[in-house]
Structure formats: structure tokens, C-alpha cells
PDB file of C-alpha atoms in Angstrom:
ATOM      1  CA  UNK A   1       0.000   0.000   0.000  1.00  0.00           C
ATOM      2  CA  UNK A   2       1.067   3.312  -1.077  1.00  0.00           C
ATOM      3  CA  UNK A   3      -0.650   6.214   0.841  1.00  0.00           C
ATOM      4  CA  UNK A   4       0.550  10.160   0.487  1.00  0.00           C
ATOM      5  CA  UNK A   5      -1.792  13.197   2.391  1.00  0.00           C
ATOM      6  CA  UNK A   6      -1.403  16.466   2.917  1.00  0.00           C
ATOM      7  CA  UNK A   7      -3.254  19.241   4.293  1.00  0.00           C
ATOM      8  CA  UNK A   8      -6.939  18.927   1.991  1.00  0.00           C
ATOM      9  CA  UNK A   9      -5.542  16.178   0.210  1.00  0.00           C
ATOM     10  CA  UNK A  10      -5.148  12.295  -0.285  1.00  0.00           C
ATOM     11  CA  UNK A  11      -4.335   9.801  -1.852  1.00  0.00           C
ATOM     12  CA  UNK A  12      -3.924   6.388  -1.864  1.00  0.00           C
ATOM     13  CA  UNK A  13      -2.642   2.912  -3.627  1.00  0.00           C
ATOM     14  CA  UNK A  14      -3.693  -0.519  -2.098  1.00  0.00           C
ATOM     15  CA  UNK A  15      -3.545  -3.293  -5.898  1.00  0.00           C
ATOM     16  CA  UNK A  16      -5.690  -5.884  -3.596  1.00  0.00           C
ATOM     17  CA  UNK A  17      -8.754  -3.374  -3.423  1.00  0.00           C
ATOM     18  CA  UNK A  18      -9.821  -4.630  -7.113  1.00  0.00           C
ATOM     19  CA  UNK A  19     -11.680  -3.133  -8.649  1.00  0.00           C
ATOM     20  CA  UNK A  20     -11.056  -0.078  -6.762  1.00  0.00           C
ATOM     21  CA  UNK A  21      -6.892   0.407  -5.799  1.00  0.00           C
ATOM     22  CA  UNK A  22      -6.779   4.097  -5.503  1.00  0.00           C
ATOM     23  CA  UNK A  23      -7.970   6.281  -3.433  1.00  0.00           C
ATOM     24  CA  UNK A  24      -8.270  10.372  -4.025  1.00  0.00           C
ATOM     25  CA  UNK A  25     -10.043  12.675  -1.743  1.00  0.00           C
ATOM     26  CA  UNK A  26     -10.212  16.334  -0.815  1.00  0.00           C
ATOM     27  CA  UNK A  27     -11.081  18.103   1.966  1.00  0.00           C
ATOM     28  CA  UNK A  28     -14.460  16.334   3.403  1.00  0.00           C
ATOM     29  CA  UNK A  29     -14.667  13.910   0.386  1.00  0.00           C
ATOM     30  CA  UNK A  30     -13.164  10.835  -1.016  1.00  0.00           C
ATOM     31  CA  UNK A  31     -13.467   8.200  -3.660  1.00  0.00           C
ATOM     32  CA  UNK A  32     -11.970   5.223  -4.779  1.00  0.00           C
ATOM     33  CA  UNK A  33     -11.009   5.021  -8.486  1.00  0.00           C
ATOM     34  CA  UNK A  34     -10.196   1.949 -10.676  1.00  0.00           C
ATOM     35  CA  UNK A  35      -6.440   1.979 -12.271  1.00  0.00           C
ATOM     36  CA  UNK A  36      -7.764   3.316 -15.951  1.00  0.00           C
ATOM     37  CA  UNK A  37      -9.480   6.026 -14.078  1.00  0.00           C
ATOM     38  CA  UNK A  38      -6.646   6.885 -12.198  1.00  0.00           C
ATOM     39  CA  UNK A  39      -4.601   6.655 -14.657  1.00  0.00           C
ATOM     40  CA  UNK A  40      -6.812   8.763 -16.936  1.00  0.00           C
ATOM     41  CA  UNK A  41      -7.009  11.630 -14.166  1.00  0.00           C
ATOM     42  CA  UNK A  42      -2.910  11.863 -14.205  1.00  0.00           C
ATOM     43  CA  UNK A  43      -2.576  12.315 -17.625  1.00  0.00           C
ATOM     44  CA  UNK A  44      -5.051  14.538 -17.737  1.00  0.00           C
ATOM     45  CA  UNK A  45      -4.137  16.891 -14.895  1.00  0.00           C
ATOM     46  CA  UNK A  46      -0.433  16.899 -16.006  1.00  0.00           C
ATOM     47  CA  UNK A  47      -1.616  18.118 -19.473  1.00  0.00           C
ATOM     48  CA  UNK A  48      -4.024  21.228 -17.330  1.00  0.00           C
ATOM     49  CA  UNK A  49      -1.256  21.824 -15.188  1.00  0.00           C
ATOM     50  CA  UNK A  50       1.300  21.891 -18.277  1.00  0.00           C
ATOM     51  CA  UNK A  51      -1.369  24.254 -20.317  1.00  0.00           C
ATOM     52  CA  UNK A  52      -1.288  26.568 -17.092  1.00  0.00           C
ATOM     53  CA  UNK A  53       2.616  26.624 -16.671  1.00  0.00           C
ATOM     54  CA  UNK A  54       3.000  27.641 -20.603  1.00  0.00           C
ATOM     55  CA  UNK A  55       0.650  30.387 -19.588  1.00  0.00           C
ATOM     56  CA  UNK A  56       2.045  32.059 -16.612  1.00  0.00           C
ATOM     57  CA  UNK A  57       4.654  34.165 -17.932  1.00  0.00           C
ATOM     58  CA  UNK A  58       2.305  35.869 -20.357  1.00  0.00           C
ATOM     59  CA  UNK A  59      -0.119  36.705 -16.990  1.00  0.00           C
ATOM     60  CA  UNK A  60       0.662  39.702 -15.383  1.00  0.00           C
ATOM     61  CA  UNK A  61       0.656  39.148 -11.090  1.00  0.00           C
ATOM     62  CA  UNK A  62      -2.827  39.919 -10.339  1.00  0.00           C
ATOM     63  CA  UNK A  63      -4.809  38.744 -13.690  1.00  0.00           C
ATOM     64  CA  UNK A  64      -6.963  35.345 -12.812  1.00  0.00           C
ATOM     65  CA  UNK A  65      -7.488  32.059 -15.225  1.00  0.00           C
ATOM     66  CA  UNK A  66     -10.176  29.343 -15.584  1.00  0.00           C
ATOM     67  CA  UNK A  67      -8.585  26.369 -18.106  1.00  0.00           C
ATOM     68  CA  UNK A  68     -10.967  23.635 -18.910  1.00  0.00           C
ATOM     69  CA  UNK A  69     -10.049  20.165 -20.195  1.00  0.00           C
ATOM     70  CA  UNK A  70     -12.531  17.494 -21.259  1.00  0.00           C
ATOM     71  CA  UNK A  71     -10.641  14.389 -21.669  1.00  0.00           C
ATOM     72  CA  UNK A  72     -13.209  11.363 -21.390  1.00  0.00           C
ATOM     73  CA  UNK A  73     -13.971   9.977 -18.636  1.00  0.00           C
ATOM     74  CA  UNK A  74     -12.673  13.741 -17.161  1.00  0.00           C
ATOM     75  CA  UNK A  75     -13.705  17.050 -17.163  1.00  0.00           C
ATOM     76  CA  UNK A  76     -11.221  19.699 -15.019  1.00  0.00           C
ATOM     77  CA  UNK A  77     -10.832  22.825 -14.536  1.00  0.00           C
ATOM     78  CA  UNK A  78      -8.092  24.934 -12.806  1.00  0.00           C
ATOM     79  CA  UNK A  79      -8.735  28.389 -11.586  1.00  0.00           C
ATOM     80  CA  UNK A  80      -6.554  30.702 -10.303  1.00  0.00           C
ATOM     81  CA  UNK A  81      -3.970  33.268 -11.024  1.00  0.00           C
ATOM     82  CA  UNK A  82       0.147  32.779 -12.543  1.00  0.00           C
ATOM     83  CA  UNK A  83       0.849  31.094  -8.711  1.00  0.00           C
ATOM     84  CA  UNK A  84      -1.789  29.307  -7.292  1.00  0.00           C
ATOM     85  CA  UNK A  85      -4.896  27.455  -8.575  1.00  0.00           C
ATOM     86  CA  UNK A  86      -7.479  25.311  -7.456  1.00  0.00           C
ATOM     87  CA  UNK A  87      -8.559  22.207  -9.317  1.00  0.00           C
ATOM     88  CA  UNK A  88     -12.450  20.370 -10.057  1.00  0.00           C
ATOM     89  CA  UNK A  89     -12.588  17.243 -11.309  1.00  0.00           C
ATOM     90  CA  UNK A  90     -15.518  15.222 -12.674  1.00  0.00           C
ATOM     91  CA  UNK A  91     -15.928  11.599 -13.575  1.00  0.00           C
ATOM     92  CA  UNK A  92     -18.645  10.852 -16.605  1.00  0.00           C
ATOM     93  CA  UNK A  93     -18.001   7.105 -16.750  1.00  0.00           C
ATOM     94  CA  UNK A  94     -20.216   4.846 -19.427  1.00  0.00           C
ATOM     95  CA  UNK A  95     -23.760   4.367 -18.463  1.00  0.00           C
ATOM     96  CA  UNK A  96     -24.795   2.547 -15.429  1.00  0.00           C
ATOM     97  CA  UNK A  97     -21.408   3.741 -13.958  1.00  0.00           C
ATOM     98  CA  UNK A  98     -21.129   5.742 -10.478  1.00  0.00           C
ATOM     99  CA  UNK A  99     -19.689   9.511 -11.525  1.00  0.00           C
ATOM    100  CA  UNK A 100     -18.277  11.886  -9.349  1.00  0.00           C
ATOM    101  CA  UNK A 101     -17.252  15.535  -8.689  1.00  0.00           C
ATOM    102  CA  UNK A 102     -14.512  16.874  -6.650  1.00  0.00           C
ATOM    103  CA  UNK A 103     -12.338  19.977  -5.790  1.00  0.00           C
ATOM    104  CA  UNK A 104      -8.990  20.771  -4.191  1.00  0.00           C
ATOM    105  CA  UNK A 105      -8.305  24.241  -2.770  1.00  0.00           C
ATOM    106  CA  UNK A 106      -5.450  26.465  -4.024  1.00  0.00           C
ATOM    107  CA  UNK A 107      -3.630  25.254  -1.054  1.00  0.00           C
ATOM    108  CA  UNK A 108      -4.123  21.661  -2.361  1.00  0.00           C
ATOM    109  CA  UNK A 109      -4.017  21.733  -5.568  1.00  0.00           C
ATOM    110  CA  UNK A 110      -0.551  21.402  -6.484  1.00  0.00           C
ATOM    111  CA  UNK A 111       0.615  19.332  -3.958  1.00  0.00           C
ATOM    112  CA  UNK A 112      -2.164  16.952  -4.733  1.00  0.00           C
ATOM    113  CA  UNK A 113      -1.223  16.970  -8.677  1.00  0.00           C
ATOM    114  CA  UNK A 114       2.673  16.258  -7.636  1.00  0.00           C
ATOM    115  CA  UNK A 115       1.671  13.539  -5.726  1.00  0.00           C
ATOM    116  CA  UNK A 116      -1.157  11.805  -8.395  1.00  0.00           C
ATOM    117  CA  UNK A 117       1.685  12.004 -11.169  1.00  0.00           C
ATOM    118  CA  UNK A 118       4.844  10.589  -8.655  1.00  0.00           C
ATOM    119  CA  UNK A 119       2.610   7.989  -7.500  1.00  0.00           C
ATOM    120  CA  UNK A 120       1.519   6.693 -11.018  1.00  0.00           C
ATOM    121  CA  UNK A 121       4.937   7.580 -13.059  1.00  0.00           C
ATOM    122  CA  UNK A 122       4.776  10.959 -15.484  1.00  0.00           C
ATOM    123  CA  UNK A 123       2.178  10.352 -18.087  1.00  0.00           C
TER     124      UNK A 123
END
């Protein structure tokens, strides 16, 4: 078992919780993913997160952002300004499928998105 938290984040590895081995969760929530959909969220969030960096030198200091990615079974958004951003996530699985929504603060954000892609190997 892999676990990393932090303060309004965590995550989570266990491979003998099939079909369920990882574990994300904010502040007050948490769900358990399956290894595509994990996987899936990493790659996603490092290409938000990349779309954001590219961005920030041409934002002056105080100017805010909103970046959207749809990136099935995802939707994200990050909002924020050229240093800190929080991030929504929301699962649209296949019919018949559980979805979810989410959010990490601007305090959690990053740290959260570090962890997901060190835990899971750069996409």
C-alpha cells in the first residue's frame, strides 16, 4: 500500500482493493477510483497543469485564469492566477457507472497533482 496526504488532500494505492486500488479525496470527500481512471485523471491533470505553466509568464501578477479540459472519462478545470490554482474534477463514466465531482483548494491543488503524477509515473 502506497498512501501520500497532505493538508486537503489524499491519496492512496492498495492493488488488492480490485476493482477499486486508488484512493483520491479532498477536503471532506473521497473516492476510490479503478487503475484506468486513475490513470486517466494523471494524464489529464499533467496536461491542465502543463497548459497553465506555458501560460504564466504571459499573466501579469494579479490577472486570474479558468482552463478547462474534457478528456473522457474527465472534465477539469483549474482556476486561479500565474501562482496558485485550485482544481475540479468530474468523472462521466459509461452508463450505469457511479460519476463523481470533486475539488482541491489552491492550497491543495498542487501538492495533490505532484503527488497523483509521482505515485503513477509521469504520463
Amino acid at each position: 500500500m502506497i498512501q501520500r496526504e497532505g493538508q486537503g488532500w489524499r491519496l492512496a494505492w492498495d492493488g488488492s482493493r480490485q476493482p477499486f486500488p486508488v484512493l483520491v479525496g479532498g477536503d471532506g470527500w473521497a473516492v476510490e477510483l479503478t487503475q484506468a481512471e486513475a490513470e486517466a485523471l494523471r494524464d489529464a491533470v499533467a496536461e491542465l497543469v502543463a497548459q497553465h505553466q506555458s501560460l504564466v509568464d504571459q499573466l501579469m501578477p494579479e490577472e486570474e485564469i479558468e482552463l478547462e479540459l474534457e478528456r473522457d472519462p474527465w472534465w477539469l478545470i483549474i482556476e486561479g492566477d500565474r501562482a496558485t490554482w485550485a482544481l475540479r474534477v468530474m468523472l462521466t463514466p459509461a452508463p450505469g457507472q457511479r460519476a463523481l465531482e470533486g475539488s482541491w483548494s489552491e492550497m491543495a491543488a498542487a501538492p495533490f497533482s505532484q503527488a497523483l503524477q509521482q505515485l503513477f509515473g509521469q504520463p
